[in-house]
PDB file of C-alpha atoms in Angstrom:
ATOM      1  CA  MET A 141    -134.207 -35.852 -13.269  1.00 47.00           C
ATOM      2  CA  SER A 142    -134.400 -32.672 -15.107  1.00 49.00           C
ATOM      3  CA  ALA A 143    -136.847 -32.010 -17.965  1.00 47.00           C
ATOM      4  CA  ALA A 144    -133.889 -31.784 -20.477  1.00 49.00           C
ATOM      5  CA  THR A 145    -132.545 -35.142 -19.110  1.00 52.00           C
ATOM      6  CA  GLN A 146    -135.929 -36.771 -19.370  1.00 50.00           C
ATOM      7  CA  ALA A 147    -136.287 -35.527 -22.875  1.00 49.00           C
ATOM      8  CA  ALA A 148    -132.861 -36.836 -23.784  1.00 50.00           C
ATOM      9  CA  VAL A 149    -133.641 -40.333 -22.422  1.00 49.00           C
ATOM     10  CA  LEU A 150    -136.915 -40.396 -24.286  1.00 48.00           C
ATOM     11  CA  ASP A 151    -135.057 -39.005 -27.367  1.00 52.00           C
ATOM     12  CA  ARG A 152    -132.940 -42.075 -27.391  1.00 52.00           C
ATOM     13  CA  THR A 153    -135.573 -44.724 -26.585  1.00 52.00           C
ATOM     14  CA  ALA A 154    -138.791 -43.526 -28.391  1.00 53.00           C
ATOM     15  CA  PRO A 155    -139.435 -44.837 -31.904  1.00 55.00           C
ATOM     16  CA  ARG A 156    -139.177 -42.125 -34.534  1.00 58.00           C
ATOM     17  CA  PRO A 157    -141.370 -42.362 -37.525  1.00 60.00           C
ATOM     18  CA  SER A 158    -139.714 -41.572 -40.927  1.00 61.00           C
ATOM     19  CA  GLY A 159    -140.962 -41.095 -44.509  1.00 64.00           C
ATOM     20  CA  ALA A 160    -144.617 -39.998 -44.627  1.00 70.00           C
ATOM     21  CA  GLY A 161    -144.730 -39.771 -40.783  1.00 72.00           C
ATOM     22  CA  GLN A 162    -141.924 -37.338 -40.727  1.00 74.00           C
ATOM     23  CA  LEU A 163    -143.406 -35.342 -43.456  1.00 82.00           C
ATOM     24  CA  ARG A 164    -146.498 -35.028 -41.243  1.00 84.00           C
ATOM     25  CA  GLN A 165    -144.318 -33.936 -38.354  1.00 83.00           C
ATOM     26  CA  ILE A 166    -142.664 -31.250 -40.438  1.00 84.00           C
ATOM     27  CA  THR A 167    -145.965 -29.923 -41.928  1.00 87.00           C
ATOM     28  CA  THR A 168    -147.419 -29.915 -38.369  1.00 87.00           C
ATOM     29  CA  LEU A 169    -144.498 -27.914 -36.933  1.00 85.00           C
ATOM     30  CA  VAL A 170    -144.372 -25.567 -39.877  1.00 85.00           C
ATOM     31  CA  ARG A 171    -148.123 -24.687 -39.229  1.00 86.00           C
ATOM     32  CA  ARG A 172    -147.248 -24.171 -35.566  1.00 83.00           C
ATOM     33  CA  ASN A 173    -144.458 -21.786 -36.515  1.00 78.00           C
ATOM     34  CA  LEU A 174    -146.586 -19.929 -38.875  1.00 79.00           C
ATOM     35  CA  THR A 175    -149.633 -19.764 -36.533  1.00 81.00           C
ATOM     36  CA  HIS A 176    -147.377 -17.357 -34.298  1.00 72.00           C
ATOM     37  CA  ILE A 177    -147.433 -14.922 -37.305  1.00 70.00           C
ATOM     38  CA  LYS A 178    -151.132 -15.202 -37.677  1.00 70.00           C
ATOM     39  CA  ARG A 179    -151.627 -14.425 -33.966  1.00 70.00           C
ATOM     40  CA  GLN A 180    -148.814 -11.838 -33.782  1.00 68.00           C
ATOM     41  CA  PRO A 181    -148.758 -10.118 -37.138  1.00 69.00           C
ATOM     42  CA  GLU A 182    -146.331  -7.600 -35.678  1.00 67.00           C
ATOM     43  CA  MET A 183    -143.657 -10.386 -36.205  1.00 68.00           C
ATOM     44  CA  LEU A 184    -143.736  -9.501 -39.945  1.00 71.00           C
ATOM     45  CA  THR A 185    -142.482  -5.895 -39.189  1.00 73.00           C
ATOM     46  CA  ASP A 186    -138.904  -6.932 -39.950  1.00 70.00           C
ATOM     47  CA  VAL A 187    -139.744  -8.165 -43.539  1.00 70.00           C
ATOM     48  CA  THR A 188    -142.486  -5.608 -44.398  1.00 75.00           C
ATOM     49  CA  ILE A 189    -142.201  -2.226 -42.682  1.00 81.00           C
ATOM     50  CA  GLN A 190    -138.464  -2.242 -42.330  1.00 77.00           C
ATOM     51  CA  PRO A 191    -137.528  -3.056 -45.918  1.00 75.00           C
ATOM     52  CA  ILE A 192    -140.281  -0.513 -47.141  1.00 81.00           C
ATOM     53  CA  MET A 193    -138.730   1.990 -44.786  1.00 83.00           C
ATOM     54  CA  PHE A 194    -135.188   1.346 -46.257  1.00 78.00           C
ATOM     55  CA  VAL A 195    -136.514   1.722 -49.837  1.00 79.00           C
ATOM     56  CA  LEU A 196    -138.075   5.058 -49.010  1.00 81.00           C
ATOM     57  CA  LEU A 197    -135.040   6.235 -47.117  1.00 82.00           C
ATOM     58  CA  PHE A 198    -132.471   5.501 -49.723  1.00 78.00           C
ATOM     59  CA  ALA A 199    -134.734   6.172 -52.676  1.00 77.00           C
ATOM     60  CA  TYR A 200    -136.020   9.616 -51.516  1.00 80.00           C
ATOM     61  CA  VAL A 201    -133.611  10.799 -48.856  1.00 80.00           C
ATOM     62  CA  PHE A 202    -130.171   9.480 -49.580  1.00 76.00           C
ATOM     63  CA  GLY A 203    -130.745   8.481 -53.270  1.00 70.00           C
ATOM     64  CA  GLY A 204    -130.464  12.051 -54.517  1.00 71.00           C
ATOM     65  CA  SER A 205    -126.770  11.920 -53.660  1.00 73.00           C
ATOM     66  CA  ILE A 206    -126.093   8.521 -55.053  1.00 76.00           C
ATOM     67  CA  GLN A 207    -125.556   8.250 -58.732  1.00 77.00           C
ATOM     68  CA  VAL A 208    -125.487   5.058 -60.803  1.00 79.00           C
ATOM     69  CA  PRO A 209    -124.475   5.650 -64.401  1.00 79.00           C
ATOM     70  CA  GLY A 210    -127.057   4.681 -67.041  1.00 78.00           C
ATOM     71  CA  VAL A 211    -129.965   3.687 -64.711  1.00 83.00           C
ATOM     72  CA  ASP A 212    -132.486   5.151 -62.383  1.00 85.00           C
ATOM     73  CA  TYR A 213    -131.305   4.535 -58.647  1.00 86.00           C
ATOM     74  CA  LYS A 214    -134.776   3.377 -57.292  1.00 84.00           C
ATOM     75  CA  PRO A 215    -135.264   0.230 -59.290  1.00 88.00           C
ATOM     76  CA  TRP A 216    -131.458  -0.481 -59.146  1.00 90.00           C
ATOM     77  CA  LEU A 217    -131.807  -0.208 -55.344  1.00 89.00           C
ATOM     78  CA  LEU A 218    -134.523  -2.816 -54.938  1.00 90.00           C
ATOM     79  CA  PRO A 219    -132.457  -5.979 -55.573  1.00 92.00           C
ATOM     80  CA  GLY A 220    -130.040  -4.800 -52.844  1.00 91.00           C
ATOM     81  CA  ILE A 221    -132.920  -4.263 -50.339  1.00 87.00           C
ATOM     82  CA  MET A 222    -134.265  -7.821 -51.278  1.00 90.00           C
ATOM     83  CA  ALA A 223    -130.760  -9.390 -50.744  1.00 92.00           C
ATOM     84  CA  GLN A 224    -130.580  -7.655 -47.364  1.00 88.00           C
ATOM     85  CA  THR A 225    -134.113  -9.070 -46.414  1.00 85.00           C
ATOM     86  CA  ILE A 226    -133.158 -12.568 -47.323  1.00 89.00           C
ATOM     87  CA  ALA A 227    -129.932 -12.315 -45.401  1.00 89.00           C
ATOM     88  CA  PHE A 228    -131.968 -11.498 -42.338  1.00 83.00           C
ATOM     89  CA  SER A 229    -133.605 -15.028 -42.726  1.00 80.00           C
ATOM     90  CA  ALA A 230    -130.746 -15.930 -40.411  1.00 86.00           C
ATOM     91  CA  PHE A 231    -131.910 -13.404 -37.773  1.00 84.00           C
ATOM     92  CA  ILE A 232    -135.399 -14.642 -37.919  1.00 81.00           C
ATOM     93  CA  VAL A 233    -134.593 -18.395 -37.535  1.00 85.00           C
ATOM     94  CA  ALA A 234    -131.903 -17.691 -34.794  1.00 90.00           C
ATOM     95  CA  ILE A 235    -134.419 -15.909 -32.643  1.00 87.00           C
ATOM     96  CA  GLY A 236    -137.230 -18.302 -33.134  1.00 84.00           C
ATOM     97  CA  LEU A 237    -134.996 -21.354 -32.381  1.00 87.00           C
ATOM     98  CA  ASN A 238    -133.278 -19.761 -29.390  1.00 89.00           C
ATOM     99  CA  THR A 239    -136.758 -18.780 -28.025  1.00 88.00           C
ATOM    100  CA  ASP A 240    -137.936 -22.354 -28.404  1.00 85.00           C
ATOM    101  CA  ILE A 241    -134.851 -23.745 -26.688  1.00 88.00           C
ATOM    102  CA  GLY A 242    -134.923 -21.291 -23.894  1.00 88.00           C
ATOM    103  CA  LYS A 243    -138.624 -21.786 -23.206  1.00 86.00           C
ATOM    104  CA  GLY A 244    -138.307 -25.556 -23.197  1.00 84.00           C
ATOM    105  CA  MET A 245    -140.285 -26.141 -26.356  1.00 82.00           C
ATOM    106  CA  VAL A 246    -137.621 -28.159 -27.968  1.00 82.00           C
ATOM    107  CA  ASP A 247    -137.470 -30.405 -24.854  1.00 82.00           C
ATOM    108  CA  ARG A 248    -141.194 -30.760 -24.985  1.00 82.00           C
ATOM    109  CA  LEU A 249    -141.152 -31.783 -28.587  1.00 80.00           C
ATOM    110  CA  ARG A 250    -138.320 -34.343 -27.918  1.00 76.00           C
ATOM    111  CA  SER A 251    -140.460 -35.946 -25.325  1.00 78.00           C
ATOM    112  CA  LEU A 252    -142.615 -36.924 -28.118  1.00 79.00           C
ATOM    113  CA  PRO A 253    -141.908 -39.420 -30.932  1.00 77.00           C
ATOM    114  CA  ILE A 254    -140.579 -36.714 -33.233  1.00 78.00           C
ATOM    115  CA  GLN A 255    -137.477 -36.711 -35.352  1.00 77.00           C
ATOM    116  CA  ARG A 256    -135.043 -34.208 -34.169  1.00 76.00           C
ATOM    117  CA  SER A 257    -134.287 -33.084 -37.707  1.00 77.00           C
ATOM    118  CA  SER A 258    -138.068 -32.327 -38.115  1.00 82.00           C
ATOM    119  CA  ILE A 259    -137.610 -29.445 -35.612  1.00 83.00           C
ATOM    120  CA  LEU A 260    -134.868 -27.841 -37.595  1.00 84.00           C
ATOM    121  CA  VAL A 261    -136.395 -28.552 -40.997  1.00 84.00           C
ATOM    122  CA  SER A 262    -139.687 -27.022 -39.944  1.00 84.00           C
ATOM    123  CA  ARG A 263    -138.065 -23.931 -38.433  1.00 82.00           C
ATOM    124  CA  SER A 264    -136.100 -23.539 -41.747  1.00 83.00           C
ATOM    125  CA  ILE A 265    -139.121 -23.775 -43.971  1.00 86.00           C
ATOM    126  CA  ALA A 266    -141.118 -21.370 -41.692  1.00 85.00           C
ATOM    127  CA  ALA A 267    -138.258 -18.811 -41.775  1.00 83.00           C
ATOM    128  CA  LEU A 268    -138.167 -19.072 -45.614  1.00 84.00           C
ATOM    129  CA  ILE A 269    -141.829 -18.544 -45.863  1.00 86.00           C
ATOM    130  CA  HIS A 270    -141.486 -15.625 -43.533  1.00 83.00           C
ATOM    131  CA  SER A 271    -138.647 -13.988 -45.652  1.00 82.00           C
ATOM    132  CA  SER A 272    -140.610 -14.792 -48.898  1.00 85.00           C
ATOM    133  CA  ILE A 273    -143.580 -12.716 -47.627  1.00 84.00           C
ATOM    134  CA  GLY A 274    -141.085  -9.859 -47.292  1.00 82.00           C
ATOM    135  CA  VAL A 275    -139.751 -10.323 -50.797  1.00 87.00           C
ATOM    136  CA  ALA A 276    -143.392 -10.297 -52.103  1.00 88.00           C
ATOM    137  CA  VAL A 277    -143.954  -7.077 -50.366  1.00 85.00           C
ATOM    138  CA  MET A 278    -140.878  -5.681 -51.646  1.00 85.00           C
ATOM    139  CA  SER A 279    -141.900  -6.629 -55.233  1.00 89.00           C
ATOM    140  CA  VAL A 280    -145.145  -4.910 -54.835  1.00 89.00           C
ATOM    141  CA  THR A 281    -143.491  -1.812 -53.408  1.00 85.00           C
ATOM    142  CA  GLY A 282    -141.003  -1.807 -56.319  1.00 87.00           C
ATOM    143  CA  LEU A 283    -143.779  -1.580 -58.924  1.00 89.00           C
ATOM    144  CA  PHE A 284    -144.777   1.805 -57.260  1.00 87.00           C
ATOM    145  CA  ILE A 285    -141.121   3.180 -57.480  1.00 84.00           C
ATOM    146  CA  GLY A 286    -140.633   2.205 -61.025  1.00 85.00           C
ATOM    147  CA  TRP A 287    -138.986  -1.309 -60.729  1.00 88.00           C
ATOM    148  CA  ARG A 288    -139.819  -3.832 -63.462  1.00 89.00           C
ATOM    149  CA  ILE A 289    -138.645  -7.192 -64.597  1.00 91.00           C
ATOM    150  CA  ASN A 290    -137.296  -6.317 -68.059  1.00 89.00           C
ATOM    151  CA  GLU A 291    -135.634  -9.637 -69.147  1.00 87.00           C
ATOM    152  CA  GLY A 292    -138.679 -12.027 -69.334  1.00 89.00           C
ATOM    153  CA  VAL A 293    -140.341 -14.507 -67.123  1.00 93.00           C
ATOM    154  CA  LEU A 294    -137.690 -17.122 -66.980  1.00 94.00           C
ATOM    155  CA  LYS A 295    -134.918 -14.716 -65.945  1.00 93.00           C
ATOM    156  CA  GLY A 296    -137.183 -13.039 -63.559  1.00 93.00           C
ATOM    157  CA  LEU A 297    -137.893 -16.399 -61.827  1.00 95.00           C
ATOM    158  CA  LEU A 298    -134.117 -17.207 -61.963  1.00 95.00           C
ATOM    159  CA  GLY A 299    -133.490 -14.026 -59.919  1.00 94.00           C
ATOM    160  CA  TYR A 300    -136.073 -15.181 -57.211  1.00 94.00           C
ATOM    161  CA  ALA A 301    -134.693 -18.639 -57.216  1.00 95.00           C
ATOM    162  CA  LEU A 302    -131.067 -17.353 -56.470  1.00 96.00           C
ATOM    163  CA  LEU A 303    -132.591 -15.261 -53.691  1.00 93.00           C
ATOM    164  CA  LEU A 304    -134.240 -18.317 -52.051  1.00 92.00           C
ATOM    165  CA  ILE A 305    -131.142 -20.549 -52.509  1.00 93.00           C
ATOM    166  CA  PHE A 306    -129.009 -17.936 -50.706  1.00 95.00           C
ATOM    167  CA  GLY A 307    -131.766 -17.475 -48.073  1.00 91.00           C
ATOM    168  CA  PHE A 308    -131.674 -21.288 -47.269  1.00 89.00           C
ATOM    169  CA  ALA A 309    -127.883 -21.107 -46.824  1.00 92.00           C
ATOM    170  CA  MET A 310    -128.269 -18.187 -44.424  1.00 92.00           C
ATOM    171  CA  ILE A 311    -130.956 -20.116 -42.437  1.00 90.00           C
ATOM    172  CA  TRP A 312    -128.160 -22.576 -41.384  1.00 91.00           C
ATOM    173  CA  VAL A 313    -126.265 -19.460 -39.968  1.00 93.00           C
ATOM    174  CA  GLY A 314    -129.245 -18.792 -37.958  1.00 92.00           C
ATOM    175  CA  ILE A 315    -129.576 -22.275 -36.622  1.00 91.00           C
ATOM    176  CA  LEU A 316    -125.939 -22.178 -35.541  1.00 93.00           C
ATOM    177  CA  VAL A 317    -126.228 -18.932 -33.828  1.00 94.00           C
ATOM    178  CA  GLY A 318    -129.765 -19.744 -32.313  1.00 92.00           C
ATOM    179  CA  SER A 319    -128.309 -22.965 -30.851  1.00 91.00           C
ATOM    180  CA  ALA A 320    -124.974 -21.580 -29.652  1.00 92.00           C
ATOM    181  CA  MET A 321    -126.210 -18.469 -27.923  1.00 91.00           C
ATOM    182  CA  ARG A 322    -127.669 -18.599 -24.431  1.00 87.00           C
ATOM    183  CA  SER A 323    -130.204 -15.846 -24.772  1.00 90.00           C
ATOM    184  CA  VAL A 324    -132.321 -13.838 -27.252  1.00 89.00           C
ATOM    185  CA  GLU A 325    -130.449 -10.749 -26.278  1.00 89.00           C
ATOM    186  CA  ALA A 326    -127.157 -12.439 -27.195  1.00 91.00           C
ATOM    187  CA  VAL A 327    -128.614 -13.521 -30.504  1.00 90.00           C
ATOM    188  CA  ASN A 328    -129.864  -9.916 -31.232  1.00 87.00           C
ATOM    189  CA  GLY A 329    -126.409  -8.477 -30.378  1.00 89.00           C
ATOM    190  CA  LEU A 330    -124.414 -10.944 -32.445  1.00 90.00           C
ATOM    191  CA  MET A 331    -126.667 -10.990 -35.545  1.00 86.00           C
ATOM    192  CA  PHE A 332    -127.212  -7.269 -35.720  1.00 84.00           C
ATOM    193  CA  THR A 333    -123.341  -6.444 -35.318  1.00 88.00           C
ATOM    194  CA  THR A 334    -122.600  -8.974 -38.191  1.00 88.00           C
ATOM    195  CA  ILE A 335    -125.455  -9.358 -40.649  1.00 87.00           C
ATOM    196  CA  PHE A 336    -126.192  -5.615 -40.711  1.00 84.00           C
ATOM    197  CA  PRO A 337    -122.620  -4.268 -41.780  1.00 87.00           C
ATOM    198  CA  ILE A 338    -122.136  -7.268 -44.194  1.00 90.00           C
ATOM    199  CA  THR A 339    -125.213  -6.185 -46.104  1.00 89.00           C
ATOM    200  CA  PHE A 340    -124.037  -2.626 -46.215  1.00 89.00           C
ATOM    201  CA  LEU A 341    -120.418  -3.459 -47.214  1.00 92.00           C
ATOM    202  CA  SER A 342    -121.613  -4.587 -50.580  1.00 92.00           C
ATOM    203  CA  ASN A 343    -123.116  -3.225 -53.879  1.00 91.00           C
ATOM    204  CA  ALA A 344    -126.557  -3.354 -52.502  1.00 90.00           C
ATOM    205  CA  PHE A 345    -126.924   0.364 -51.761  1.00 88.00           C
ATOM    206  CA  ALA A 346    -123.917   1.964 -53.602  1.00 87.00           C
ATOM    207  CA  ARG A 347    -121.494   1.180 -56.387  1.00 88.00           C
ATOM    208  CA  THR A 348    -118.315  -0.505 -55.300  1.00 88.00           C
ATOM    209  CA  GLU A 349    -116.198   1.571 -57.640  1.00 87.00           C
ATOM    210  CA  VAL A 350    -116.498   4.599 -55.341  1.00 85.00           C
ATOM    211  CA  MET A 351    -115.387   2.796 -52.274  1.00 90.00           C
ATOM    212  CA  PRO A 352    -111.736   2.939 -50.829  1.00 92.00           C
ATOM    213  CA  PRO A 353    -109.552   0.035 -52.267  1.00 91.00           C
ATOM    214  CA  VAL A 354    -109.696  -2.304 -49.151  1.00 93.00           C
ATOM    215  CA  LEU A 355    -113.395  -1.927 -48.723  1.00 93.00           C
ATOM    216  CA  ARG A 356    -114.031  -2.248 -52.473  1.00 93.00           C
ATOM    217  CA  THR A 357    -112.300  -5.633 -52.455  1.00 93.00           C
ATOM    218  CA  ILE A 358    -114.305  -6.888 -49.525  1.00 94.00           C
ATOM    219  CA  ALA A 359    -117.328  -5.629 -50.963  1.00 94.00           C
ATOM    220  CA  GLU A 360    -116.817  -7.089 -54.419  1.00 94.00           C
ATOM    221  CA  TRP A 361    -116.079 -10.608 -52.936  1.00 95.00           C
ATOM    222  CA  ASN A 362    -119.099 -10.247 -50.494  1.00 95.00           C
ATOM    223  CA  PRO A 363    -121.750 -12.852 -51.432  1.00 95.00           C
ATOM    224  CA  ILE A 364    -124.454 -10.200 -50.997  1.00 95.00           C
ATOM    225  CA  SER A 365    -122.905  -8.392 -53.939  1.00 95.00           C
ATOM    226  CA  SER A 366    -123.062 -11.506 -56.164  1.00 95.00           C
ATOM    227  CA  LEU A 367    -126.457 -12.109 -55.296  1.00 96.00           C
ATOM    228  CA  THR A 368    -127.517  -8.426 -55.849  1.00 95.00           C
ATOM    229  CA  GLN A 369    -125.716  -8.244 -59.156  1.00 94.00           C
ATOM    230  CA  ALA A 370    -127.324 -11.529 -60.287  1.00 95.00           C
ATOM    231  CA  MET A 371    -130.792 -10.133 -59.592  1.00 94.00           C
ATOM    232  CA  ARG A 372    -129.958  -6.921 -61.392  1.00 93.00           C
ATOM    233  CA  ASP A 373    -128.733  -8.836 -64.387  1.00 92.00           C
ATOM    234  CA  ASN A 374    -131.715 -11.067 -64.619  1.00 93.00           C
ATOM    235  CA  TRP A 375    -134.222  -8.333 -63.996  1.00 92.00           C
ATOM    236  CA  GLY A 376    -132.513  -5.965 -66.369  1.00 89.00           C
ATOM    237  CA  VAL A 377    -131.973  -3.115 -63.839  1.00 86.00           C
ATOM    238  CA  GLY A 378    -128.187  -3.567 -63.818  1.00 75.00           C
ATOM    239  CA  GLY A 379    -127.385  -0.125 -65.528  1.00 71.00           C
ATOM    240  CA  SER A 380    -123.851  -0.003 -67.023  1.00 69.00           C
ATOM    241  CA  PRO A 381    -122.030  -3.350 -67.623  1.00 73.00           C
ATOM    242  CA  VAL A 382    -119.570  -4.674 -65.087  1.00 79.00           C
ATOM    243  CA  ARG A 383    -116.277  -3.082 -65.473  1.00 79.00           C
ATOM    244  CA  ALA A 384    -113.735  -5.312 -67.338  1.00 80.00           C
ATOM    245  CA  ASP A 385    -111.357  -5.518 -64.292  1.00 84.00           C
ATOM    246  CA  ALA A 386    -114.056  -6.458 -61.816  1.00 86.00           C
ATOM    247  CA  PRO A 387    -113.341  -9.576 -59.875  1.00 91.00           C
ATOM    248  CA  TRP A 388    -114.641 -12.980 -60.835  1.00 94.00           C
ATOM    249  CA  PRO A 389    -117.748 -12.909 -58.551  1.00 93.00           C
ATOM    250  CA  LEU A 390    -119.206  -9.826 -60.237  1.00 92.00           C
ATOM    251  CA  GLN A 391    -118.313 -11.146 -63.702  1.00 93.00           C
ATOM    252  CA  ASN A 392    -120.141 -14.366 -62.924  1.00 94.00           C
ATOM    253  CA  PRO A 393    -122.743 -13.432 -60.377  1.00 95.00           C
ATOM    254  CA  GLU A 394    -125.128 -16.355 -60.852  1.00 95.00           C
ATOM    255  CA  LEU A 395    -122.420 -19.023 -60.486  1.00 96.00           C
ATOM    256  CA  SER A 396    -120.817 -17.135 -57.656  1.00 96.00           C
ATOM    257  CA  THR A 397    -124.115 -16.936 -55.670  1.00 96.00           C
ATOM    258  CA  ILE A 398    -124.726 -20.793 -56.116  1.00 97.00           C
ATOM    259  CA  ILE A 399    -121.036 -21.483 -54.924  1.00 97.00           C
ATOM    260  CA  TRP A 400    -121.384 -19.164 -52.047  1.00 96.00           C
ATOM    261  CA  SER A 401    -124.747 -20.766 -51.008  1.00 96.00           C
ATOM    262  CA  VAL A 402    -123.428 -24.316 -51.389  1.00 96.00           C
ATOM    263  CA  ALA A 403    -120.271 -23.431 -49.376  1.00 96.00           C
ATOM    264  CA  ILE A 404    -122.057 -21.757 -46.575  1.00 94.00           C
ATOM    265  CA  THR A 405    -124.332 -24.663 -46.335  1.00 92.00           C
ATOM    266  CA  LEU A 406    -121.579 -27.307 -46.256  1.00 94.00           C
ATOM    267  CA  ILE A 407    -119.305 -25.480 -43.833  1.00 95.00           C
ATOM    268  CA  ILE A 408    -122.147 -24.150 -41.433  1.00 93.00           C
ATOM    269  CA  ALA A 409    -124.648 -26.976 -41.358  1.00 89.00           C
ATOM    270  CA  PRO A 410    -122.432 -29.502 -39.684  1.00 90.00           C
ATOM    271  CA  LEU A 411    -121.400 -26.813 -37.088  1.00 93.00           C
ATOM    272  CA  ALA A 412    -125.147 -25.906 -36.605  1.00 90.00           C
ATOM    273  CA  LEU A 413    -126.223 -29.601 -36.129  1.00 87.00           C
ATOM    274  CA  ARG A 414    -123.485 -30.190 -33.699  1.00 90.00           C
ATOM    275  CA  ALA A 415    -124.345 -26.988 -31.754  1.00 91.00           C
ATOM    276  CA  PHE A 416    -128.124 -27.826 -31.729  1.00 89.00           C
ATOM    277  CA  ASN A 417    -127.383 -31.488 -30.562  1.00 86.00           C
ATOM    278  CA  LYS A 418    -125.084 -30.284 -27.861  1.00 87.00           C
ATOM    279  CA  ARG A 419    -127.465 -27.597 -26.490  1.00 82.00           C
ATOM    280  CA  THR A 420    -130.443 -29.854 -26.456  1.00 78.00           C
ATOM    281  CA  THR A 421    -128.782 -32.747 -24.802  1.00 73.00           C
ATOM    282  CA  ASP A 422    -127.266 -30.828 -21.805  1.00 60.00           C
TER     283      ASP A 422
END
């Protein structure tokens, strides 16, 4: 009997604690995932060095050729970099989960009296904490390039809340990809060729008004654009008002971001759970 089969048998027969017991499982597994960051701080490169590099490149190399009417480009850019960073939450959780499955860590956990959902919830929380560290680093970096929250504390917090809500939705994308792909290399290839262009085909780095019509339509309905616009509005770095003929998502960026986040979660979460269950019961 293989290790996976043994784990499946135990998974069906062993009693699984719930309530406070499951909460302890989740906190223990979150600590386990975060311990990896403590022992391998280079794991934070993707949410610290990389976003800072993007800020410096776009602000001081490409920024001179990108004009945004009525506003300084550098603080206008920062919400876009943060939206890109939180979108990469999917990347983080996909690689972590795929590695755990590939190395048999999930089978090992399932041989213990642990709820299967605790594995996914703990991985999600750890990924959100991981990305939040990057957002904090971005906020500090932003202060050095002139970014400020100009609309008060409550609107400032609303901007961060929308960022985390969207990050939670993207985590389900990561769980789906991490469960469905058979190797970390496949996860890297798929995520890099999808998440990366999606974040650029938006208003994160440049105004959509200067894009060709087809690309502009895609960019303006892109959830990254709604999230970025919502943060700019709530932080007071939006520059000129959104044009009158802009599509609904840019006219109502907060509501659009929430709808996109709920829709992604409702559609992707069942697929992710099915892929995870199928992969871990083979």
